Tab-separated table of C-alpha atoms in Angstrom:
chain	number	residue	atom	x	y	z
A	1	MET	CA	163.582	-59.640	55.824
A	2	ASP	CA	162.021	-63.083	56.133
A	3	ILE	CA	158.878	-64.210	54.332
A	4	HIS	CA	156.426	-67.079	54.749
A	5	GLU	CA	156.739	-70.472	53.079
A	6	TYR	CA	153.886	-69.890	50.637
A	7	GLN	CA	155.416	-66.572	49.578
A	8	ALA	CA	158.841	-68.133	49.034
A	9	LYS	CA	157.257	-70.892	46.957
A	10	GLU	CA	155.391	-68.340	44.875
A	11	LEU	CA	158.655	-66.540	44.082
A	12	LEU	CA	160.511	-69.777	43.341
A	13	ALA	CA	157.691	-70.984	41.094
A	14	GLN	CA	157.979	-67.761	39.083
A	15	HIS	CA	161.555	-68.836	38.347
A	16	GLY	CA	160.646	-72.342	37.216
A	17	VAL	CA	160.798	-74.322	40.464
A	18	PRO	CA	158.056	-77.010	40.668
A	19	ILE	CA	155.892	-76.714	43.810
A	20	PRO	CA	152.778	-78.566	45.036
A	21	ARG	CA	149.401	-76.901	44.520
A	22	GLY	CA	148.292	-74.940	47.577
A	23	LYS	CA	146.366	-71.964	48.968
A	24	VAL	CA	146.881	-69.623	51.901
A	25	VAL	CA	143.912	-69.297	54.289
A	26	TYR	CA	143.026	-67.320	57.396
A	27	THR	CA	139.928	-69.109	58.775
A	28	PRO	CA	138.790	-72.737	59.216
A	29	ALA	CA	136.028	-72.176	56.650
A	30	GLU	CA	138.565	-70.946	54.089
A	31	ALA	CA	140.729	-73.983	54.877
A	32	ALA	CA	137.926	-76.444	54.113
A	33	GLN	CA	137.023	-74.537	50.951
A	34	ALA	CA	140.658	-74.534	49.806
A	35	ALA	CA	140.940	-78.291	50.322
A	36	THR	CA	137.781	-78.832	48.277
A	37	GLU	CA	138.975	-76.596	45.461
A	38	LEU	CA	142.445	-78.127	45.364
A	39	GLY	CA	141.011	-81.607	45.160
A	40	SER	CA	143.006	-84.508	46.579
A	41	GLU	CA	142.862	-87.488	48.880
A	42	LEU	CA	145.434	-86.031	51.251
A	43	TRP	CA	146.255	-82.465	52.280
A	44	ALA	CA	148.991	-80.899	54.402
A	45	VAL	CA	147.890	-78.100	56.742
A	46	LYS	CA	150.947	-75.928	57.436
A	47	ALA	CA	151.236	-73.169	60.019
A	48	GLN	CA	152.854	-70.096	58.470
A	49	ILE	CA	155.417	-68.612	60.848
A	50	HIS	CA	158.937	-67.300	60.335
A	51	ALA	CA	160.688	-70.271	61.936
A	52	GLY	CA	161.778	-73.794	61.167
A	53	GLY	CA	160.925	-76.951	63.073
A	54	ARG	CA	157.172	-76.566	62.532
A	55	GLY	CA	156.613	-80.257	61.890
A	56	LYS	CA	158.111	-81.413	65.183
A	57	ALA	CA	156.114	-78.737	67.017
A	58	GLY	CA	152.791	-79.869	65.528
A	59	GLY	CA	152.543	-77.078	63.010
A	60	VAL	CA	152.310	-79.368	59.968
A	61	ARG	CA	149.538	-81.972	59.879
A	62	LEU	CA	148.150	-84.329	57.262
A	63	CYS	CA	144.385	-84.539	56.723
A	64	LYS	CA	142.221	-86.920	54.683
A	65	THR	CA	138.981	-84.905	54.397
A	66	PRO	CA	138.046	-81.218	54.063
A	67	HIS	CA	136.207	-81.522	57.393
A	68	GLU	CA	139.425	-82.709	59.054
A	69	VAL	CA	141.291	-79.831	57.403
A	70	SER	CA	138.784	-77.416	58.956
A	71	LYS	CA	139.191	-78.953	62.421
A	72	VAL	CA	142.978	-78.831	62.261
A	73	ALA	CA	142.835	-75.216	61.029
A	74	GLU	CA	140.597	-74.308	63.959
A	75	ALA	CA	143.081	-75.917	66.353
A	76	LEU	CA	146.109	-74.111	64.870
A	77	LEU	CA	144.868	-70.605	64.059
A	78	GLY	CA	145.460	-68.130	66.854
A	79	THR	CA	147.725	-70.453	68.819
A	80	THR	CA	151.350	-69.807	69.727
A	81	LEU	CA	153.674	-72.296	68.061
A	82	VAL	CA	156.931	-72.941	69.872
A	83	THR	CA	159.801	-74.498	67.911
A	84	HIS	CA	163.527	-74.775	68.501
A	85	GLN	CA	163.975	-71.621	66.395
A	86	THR	CA	161.293	-69.416	67.969
A	87	GLY	CA	162.516	-69.607	71.532
A	88	PRO	CA	160.146	-70.205	74.460
A	89	GLU	CA	157.971	-67.210	73.538
A	90	GLY	CA	156.952	-68.847	70.228
A	91	LYS	CA	155.118	-67.183	67.336
A	92	ILE	CA	151.399	-66.691	66.772
A	93	VAL	CA	149.839	-68.598	63.879
A	94	GLU	CA	147.687	-66.161	61.912
A	95	ARG	CA	147.601	-67.913	58.531
A	96	LEU	CA	147.825	-71.445	57.164
A	97	TYR	CA	148.902	-72.979	53.885
A	98	ILE	CA	146.712	-75.803	52.607
A	99	GLU	CA	148.717	-77.916	50.217
A	100	VAL	CA	148.126	-81.074	48.198
A	101	ALA	CA	150.214	-83.812	49.838
A	102	GLU	CA	151.887	-86.037	47.262
A	103	PRO	CA	153.524	-89.346	48.237
A	104	PHE	CA	157.287	-89.202	47.794
A	105	GLU	CA	160.153	-91.644	47.909
A	106	ARG	CA	163.154	-89.473	48.685
A	107	GLU	CA	164.131	-86.208	50.401
A	108	ILE	CA	166.995	-83.933	49.319
A	109	TYR	CA	168.380	-80.742	50.860
A	110	LEU	CA	169.139	-77.740	48.628
A	111	GLY	CA	170.200	-74.343	49.962
A	112	PHE	CA	171.679	-71.068	48.738
A	113	VAL	CA	173.471	-68.639	51.017
A	114	LEU	CA	175.561	-65.509	50.637
A	115	ASP	CA	179.057	-66.395	51.820
A	116	ARG	CA	180.468	-63.074	52.974
A	117	LYS	CA	183.932	-64.510	53.576
A	118	THR	CA	184.438	-65.554	49.961
A	119	GLN	CA	182.046	-62.936	48.523
A	120	ARG	CA	180.290	-65.674	46.578
A	121	ILE	CA	176.906	-67.353	46.508
A	122	ARG	CA	177.406	-70.782	48.030
A	123	ILE	CA	175.116	-73.661	47.044
A	124	ILE	CA	174.748	-76.507	49.528
A	125	ALA	CA	173.119	-79.852	48.758
A	126	SER	CA	172.751	-83.140	50.593
A	127	ALA	CA	171.124	-86.486	49.911
A	128	GLN	CA	169.896	-86.418	53.512
A	129	GLY	CA	167.021	-83.965	53.171
A	130	GLY	CA	164.335	-83.327	55.745
A	131	MET	CA	166.967	-82.560	58.406
A	132	GLU	CA	168.414	-79.252	59.550
A	133	ILE	CA	171.612	-78.618	57.596
A	134	GLU	CA	173.442	-77.945	60.877
A	135	ASP	CA	172.563	-81.472	62.040
A	136	ILE	CA	173.742	-82.983	58.757
A	137	VAL	CA	177.073	-81.156	59.016
A	138	LYS	CA	177.582	-82.479	62.556
A	139	THR	CA	176.547	-86.093	61.986
A	140	HIS	CA	177.401	-86.721	58.314
A	141	PRO	CA	179.749	-83.967	57.046
A	142	GLU	CA	180.737	-86.150	54.104
A	143	ALA	CA	177.122	-86.004	52.864
A	144	VAL	CA	177.258	-82.224	52.359
A	145	LEU	CA	178.069	-81.035	48.825
A	146	GLN	CA	179.031	-77.422	48.126
A	147	VAL	CA	179.560	-75.227	45.074
A	148	GLU	CA	180.724	-71.614	44.922
A	149	VAL	CA	179.340	-69.431	42.125
A	150	GLU	CA	181.678	-67.050	40.331
A	151	PRO	CA	179.673	-63.793	40.176
A	152	ALA	CA	181.134	-62.747	36.827
A	153	VAL	CA	179.615	-65.732	35.009
A	154	GLY	CA	176.869	-66.971	37.352
A	155	LEU	CA	175.865	-70.542	38.086
A	156	GLN	CA	176.767	-72.888	35.237
A	157	SER	CA	174.816	-75.972	34.227
A	158	PHE	CA	177.820	-78.248	34.741
A	159	GLN	CA	178.032	-77.145	38.386
A	160	ALA	CA	174.401	-78.074	38.966
A	161	ARG	CA	174.997	-81.420	37.219
A	162	GLU	CA	177.964	-82.126	39.490
A	163	LEU	CA	175.697	-81.619	42.492
A	164	ALA	CA	173.039	-83.881	40.981
A	165	PHE	CA	175.553	-86.677	40.311
A	166	GLY	CA	177.033	-86.191	43.782
A	167	LEU	CA	173.621	-86.774	45.365
A	168	GLY	CA	173.485	-90.193	43.720
A	169	GLY	CA	170.491	-92.283	42.779
A	170	LEU	CA	168.905	-89.793	40.382
A	171	THR	CA	167.888	-90.940	36.926
A	172	LEU	CA	169.070	-89.001	33.886
A	173	LYS	CA	165.633	-87.385	33.618
A	174	GLN	CA	165.755	-86.370	37.273
A	175	VAL	CA	169.251	-84.944	36.809
A	176	HIS	CA	167.869	-82.684	34.071
A	177	GLN	CA	165.042	-81.639	36.407
A	178	PHE	CA	167.516	-80.939	39.197
A	179	VAL	CA	169.693	-78.786	36.952
A	180	ALA	CA	166.725	-76.710	35.725
A	181	LEU	CA	165.388	-76.361	39.264
A	182	THR	CA	168.766	-75.335	40.707
A	183	LEU	CA	169.321	-72.750	37.968
A	184	GLY	CA	165.844	-71.343	38.681
A	185	CYS	CA	166.605	-71.070	42.394
A	186	TYR	CA	169.851	-69.297	41.598
A	187	ARG	CA	168.092	-66.762	39.378
A	188	ALA	CA	165.523	-66.069	42.100
A	189	PHE	CA	168.305	-65.653	44.665
A	190	ARG	CA	170.325	-63.320	42.451
A	191	ASP	CA	167.545	-61.246	40.919
A	192	LEU	CA	165.714	-60.642	44.222
A	193	ASP	CA	168.832	-59.814	46.281
A	194	ALA	CA	168.221	-62.712	48.632
A	195	SER	CA	170.582	-63.562	51.466
A	196	MET	CA	169.267	-67.111	51.921
A	197	ALA	CA	167.088	-69.562	50.003
A	198	GLU	CA	166.376	-73.092	51.132
A	199	ILE	CA	164.337	-76.018	49.844
A	200	ASN	CA	164.144	-78.635	52.570
A	201	PRO	CA	163.018	-81.075	51.555
A	202	LEU	CA	163.221	-81.224	47.791
A	203	VAL	CA	161.393	-84.504	47.208
A	204	VAL	CA	161.339	-87.131	44.484
A	205	THR	CA	157.712	-88.161	44.048
A	206	ARG	CA	156.571	-91.685	43.205
A	207	GLU	CA	156.110	-90.504	39.623
A	208	GLY	CA	159.767	-89.473	39.524
A	209	ARG	CA	159.224	-85.683	39.626
A	210	LEU	CA	161.312	-83.302	41.739
A	211	VAL	CA	159.101	-80.966	43.786
A	212	ALA	CA	159.927	-78.286	46.373
A	213	LEU	CA	157.952	-79.510	49.384
A	214	ASP	CA	159.110	-76.604	51.557
A	215	GLY	CA	160.689	-73.240	50.847
A	216	LYS	CA	162.373	-70.430	52.767
A	217	MET	CA	163.795	-67.125	51.598
A	218	SER	CA	165.373	-64.154	53.337
A	219	PHE	CA	166.315	-60.852	51.722
A	220	ASP	CA	168.863	-58.100	52.204
A	221	ASP	CA	166.981	-55.213	53.821
A	222	ASN	CA	169.338	-52.728	52.188
A	223	ALA	CA	168.218	-53.864	48.720
A	224	LEU	CA	164.460	-53.818	49.311
A	225	PHE	CA	164.139	-50.405	47.678
A	226	ARG	CA	164.778	-52.210	44.389
A	227	HIS	CA	161.971	-54.697	44.995
A	228	PRO	CA	158.724	-52.978	45.986
A	229	GLU	CA	156.864	-56.245	45.407
A	230	LEU	CA	158.716	-57.770	48.351
A	231	HIS	CA	157.553	-55.027	50.727
A	232	GLU	CA	154.028	-56.399	50.435
A	233	MET	CA	155.248	-59.751	51.742
A	234	HIS	CA	156.506	-58.266	54.991
A	235	ASP	CA	154.587	-59.599	58.006
A	236	PRO	CA	155.197	-57.359	61.067
A	237	ALA	CA	153.222	-59.769	63.266
A	238	GLN	CA	156.111	-62.231	63.017
A	239	GLU	CA	158.629	-59.745	64.401
A	240	ASP	CA	159.430	-58.671	67.917
A	241	PRO	CA	157.154	-55.594	68.393
A	242	ARG	CA	160.161	-53.649	69.649
A	243	GLU	CA	162.118	-54.454	66.504
A	244	ALA	CA	159.196	-53.319	64.334
A	245	GLN	CA	158.923	-50.091	66.334
A	246	ALA	CA	162.670	-49.527	66.026
A	247	HIS	CA	162.462	-49.926	62.260
A	248	LEU	CA	159.879	-47.137	62.081
A	249	HIS	CA	162.335	-44.744	63.751
A	250	GLY	CA	165.412	-45.806	61.780
A	251	LEU	CA	166.910	-47.744	64.693
A	252	ASN	CA	168.493	-51.192	64.551
A	253	TYR	CA	167.258	-53.209	67.528
A	254	VAL	CA	167.514	-56.888	68.428
A	255	GLY	CA	166.155	-58.112	71.753
A	256	LEU	CA	168.347	-60.433	73.840
A	257	SER	CA	167.931	-62.219	77.163
A	258	GLY	CA	170.181	-60.152	79.473
A	259	ASP	CA	169.490	-57.299	81.903
A	260	ILE	CA	171.780	-54.472	80.723
A	261	GLY	CA	170.168	-52.292	78.080
A	262	CYS	CA	172.528	-50.958	75.391
A	263	ILE	CA	172.233	-47.722	73.411
A	264	ILE	CA	175.165	-47.390	71.035
A	265	ASN	CA	176.004	-45.835	67.673
A	266	GLY	CA	177.568	-48.118	65.099
A	267	ALA	CA	177.141	-51.868	64.701
A	268	GLY	CA	180.810	-52.628	65.340
A	269	LEU	CA	180.897	-50.563	68.523
A	270	ALA	CA	177.641	-52.205	69.614
A	271	MET	CA	179.131	-55.677	69.199
A	272	ALA	CA	182.297	-54.641	71.036
A	273	THR	CA	180.219	-53.166	73.856
A	274	MET	CA	178.170	-56.338	74.250
A	275	ASP	CA	181.364	-58.410	74.315
A	276	THR	CA	182.828	-56.129	76.985
A	277	ILE	CA	179.670	-56.407	79.084
A	278	LYS	CA	179.982	-60.200	78.884
A	279	TYR	CA	183.669	-59.966	79.798
A	280	ALA	CA	182.741	-57.875	82.839
A	281	GLY	CA	180.335	-60.584	83.992
A	282	GLY	CA	177.052	-59.161	82.711
A	283	GLU	CA	174.510	-59.989	80.018
A	284	PRO	CA	173.337	-57.485	77.365
A	285	ALA	CA	169.565	-57.127	77.062
A	286	ASN	CA	169.667	-55.944	73.463
A	287	PHE	CA	171.607	-54.815	70.452
A	288	LEU	CA	170.652	-51.242	69.594
A	289	ASP	CA	172.413	-49.090	67.019
A	290	VAL	CA	171.073	-45.522	66.897
A	291	GLY	CA	172.970	-44.878	63.663
A	292	GLY	CA	174.886	-41.870	62.436
A	293	GLY	CA	172.222	-39.227	63.003
A	294	ALA	CA	171.516	-39.688	66.687
A	295	SER	CA	169.316	-36.646	67.304
A	296	PRO	CA	167.881	-36.033	70.800
A	297	GLU	CA	164.526	-37.361	69.579
A	298	ARG	CA	166.081	-40.571	68.264
A	299	VAL	CA	168.027	-41.110	71.483
A	300	ALA	CA	164.834	-40.608	73.494
A	301	GLU	CA	163.060	-43.187	71.325
A	302	ALA	CA	165.974	-45.573	71.879
A	303	PHE	CA	165.459	-45.237	75.638
A	304	ARG	CA	161.768	-46.032	75.267
A	305	LEU	CA	162.587	-49.171	73.289
A	306	VAL	CA	165.172	-50.388	75.787
A	307	LEU	CA	162.891	-49.708	78.744
A	308	SER	CA	160.047	-51.635	77.135
A	309	ASP	CA	161.983	-54.753	78.184
A	310	PRO	CA	160.986	-55.456	81.811
A	311	ASN	CA	164.221	-57.399	82.401
A	312	VAL	CA	166.424	-54.306	82.033
A	313	LYS	CA	168.107	-53.412	85.350
A	314	ALA	CA	170.636	-50.870	84.042
A	315	ILE	CA	171.321	-48.977	80.813
A	316	LEU	CA	174.657	-48.356	79.163
A	317	VAL	CA	174.964	-45.531	76.622
A	318	ASN	CA	178.177	-45.735	74.607
A	319	ILE	CA	178.588	-43.105	71.888
A	320	PHE	CA	181.614	-42.424	69.741
A	321	ALA	CA	180.673	-39.277	67.851
A	322	GLY	CA	182.071	-38.866	64.363
A	323	ILE	CA	179.066	-37.974	62.273
A	324	ASN	CA	177.147	-37.623	65.542
A	325	ARG	CA	177.682	-34.870	68.094
A	326	CYS	CA	178.093	-35.707	71.761
A	327	ASP	CA	176.085	-32.648	72.830
A	328	TRP	CA	173.104	-33.847	70.749
A	329	VAL	CA	173.319	-37.269	72.334
A	330	ALA	CA	173.688	-35.779	75.798
A	331	GLU	CA	170.533	-33.691	75.310
A	332	GLY	CA	168.624	-36.818	74.359
A	333	VAL	CA	170.029	-38.731	77.327
A	334	VAL	CA	169.040	-35.998	79.781
A	335	GLN	CA	165.604	-35.702	78.215
A	336	ALA	CA	164.982	-39.447	78.516
A	337	ALA	CA	166.607	-39.929	81.919
A	338	ARG	CA	164.474	-37.521	83.955
A	339	ASP	CA	161.977	-40.218	84.956
A	340	LEU	CA	164.371	-43.156	84.703
A	341	LYS	CA	163.917	-45.852	87.348
A	342	VAL	CA	167.090	-47.854	86.584
A	343	PRO	CA	170.791	-46.879	86.835
A	344	LEU	CA	172.269	-45.183	83.781
A	345	VAL	CA	175.920	-45.333	82.703
A	346	VAL	CA	177.080	-42.965	79.938
A	347	ARG	CA	180.350	-42.976	78.035
A	348	LEU	CA	180.864	-40.263	75.392
A	349	ALA	CA	183.809	-39.735	73.052
A	350	GLY	CA	184.467	-37.822	69.853
A	351	THR	CA	182.929	-34.660	68.388
A	352	ASN	CA	181.861	-32.049	71.004
A	353	VAL	CA	182.613	-34.483	73.821
A	354	GLU	CA	183.359	-31.674	76.312
A	355	ALA	CA	180.004	-29.996	75.603
A	356	GLY	CA	178.239	-33.338	75.959
A	357	GLN	CA	179.905	-34.145	79.267
A	358	LYS	CA	179.019	-30.696	80.550
A	359	ILE	CA	175.336	-31.219	79.717
A	360	ILE	CA	175.413	-34.536	81.609
A	361	GLN	CA	177.190	-33.030	84.651
A	362	GLU	CA	174.911	-30.012	84.887
A	363	SER	CA	171.694	-32.022	84.504
A	364	GLY	CA	171.539	-32.806	88.216
A	365	LEU	CA	170.577	-36.391	87.374
A	366	PRO	CA	172.257	-39.446	88.966
A	367	ILE	CA	174.009	-40.425	85.735
A	368	ILE	CA	177.161	-42.545	86.100
A	369	SER	CA	179.935	-41.350	83.778
A	370	ALA	CA	182.785	-43.436	82.362
A	371	ASP	CA	185.850	-42.584	80.281
A	372	THR	CA	186.588	-45.979	78.709
A	373	LEU	CA	184.491	-48.819	77.377
A	374	ALA	CA	185.845	-51.282	79.930
A	375	GLU	CA	185.057	-48.855	82.745
A	376	ALA	CA	181.556	-48.258	81.406
A	377	ALA	CA	180.838	-51.989	81.165
A	378	GLU	CA	182.116	-52.670	84.692
A	379	ARG	CA	179.995	-49.871	86.126
A	380	ALA	CA	176.893	-50.997	84.233
A	381	VAL	CA	177.292	-54.570	85.491
A	382	ALA	CA	177.831	-53.353	89.041
A	383	ALA	CA	174.786	-51.084	88.856
A	384	ALA	CA	172.604	-53.884	87.445
A	385	HIS	CA	173.649	-56.132	90.339
A	386	GLY	CA	172.951	-53.448	92.937
A	387	LYS	CA	176.605	-52.801	93.736
A	388	ASN	CA	178.421	-49.480	93.954
A	389	ALA	CA	179.469	-48.423	90.477
C-alpha cells in the first residue's frame, strides 16, 4: 500500500525526522488559509498523488503570496497529472500539501528498501539528491552508498555515521543530525512493516539543518492487520478502479497494456502464464490471481474484472487445482461465459479435473480447451488475432 507525501512525512516526524511545516488542503480557499496560518515568504504547493516526478510535470510550484497559493491550488485541484511514473492515463489531483519553502544549499538522497534476495533492509544514500535513484545508478554508480542491516541487531549508529562520512561535506553537527535522522527512518520502516521509504531530497538548509523535503513510504499489505492506523491512510482514488474492486473480492489484479485477459490461480503460475503468452507472440492484458479458494462466484467476478478492460480480445483461464477444485472453477467459467463476446481458452489441471472438463464440454458453449500451458497460450494468441485456434 502506498500513501501520500504528507502522510509519509507525518509518520517519519513521529520517529524524529525533521520535516518542513505544512498542511493538507482540498480547496483553493483552504490553501490560502493554510499559507496564512503557516506564515512565510515562500510556500510550495504540492500535488498529492501516488507517483514520483511531480515537479517536472508541474505538480510542485512555489508561491510568494497566499493569493498566488490559492490560484495555483485552483489550477491543480481536479486536474489529471501525468508523470513518468503514472503512465499516459495520469492521476487525478484531489488534495494538495501547502508547505513552508526553506532555502537550501544541498540535496541528498536517502532510501530504505526491503532486499528480498539478502533478506535484509538495505539503506541507500547518495550525495546527488533530487534525482531518481535509478538515474544516479546509471550515470554515477560510484556516488551510491549502501548498507545492509543485520536484523538481529538492527541499524547501528556507526553504520549511519559511515554513510554520513561517505556523503562528504557534512559538518560534525550535521553528521550527528544525519545519524539521528537515519536511525529514526529505520525505526519507522521496521516498526510499521514498510517495504520502501525514501527521502528525496534530504536537504541541508542555509542554517545548516537537515530537513526531509520530500517523503515516500510503501507498506506490506500482508502486515496491515497489525497497523489499523495505516488503513485510514489508504486512498482508493489513487488506484486503478479495477484493482480496488478486485481487493474487495479477495482477488489480486494488476492491469497491463495487452489484449489477452488472464484468470489464473497462484502468483507463480500467473507469471509463468504471462511469460508463455509473450513467448507465443501475444501481450497479457492483466495479472489476475483468483487465489486458493476459487469458488464459482469468485471466478465470475474475475471475469467481470477482466472484461472491464475494453482492450481484451480473448481470455485465458489457467487453473492448477490443489486447494481449488476444477469442477468449481468450471462452474464459474460456464456461468460467466454464457454472454461472453470474446474467445475463451480454458486449461484445467489437478483436483477433479475430469469433472471440470466434463462441465466445460457439456456446457454447449464455444470454449476452447487446452491440455498444456504452451498450447493454451498459443490458442489464446491465435484467438485474439482472429486466427483459428
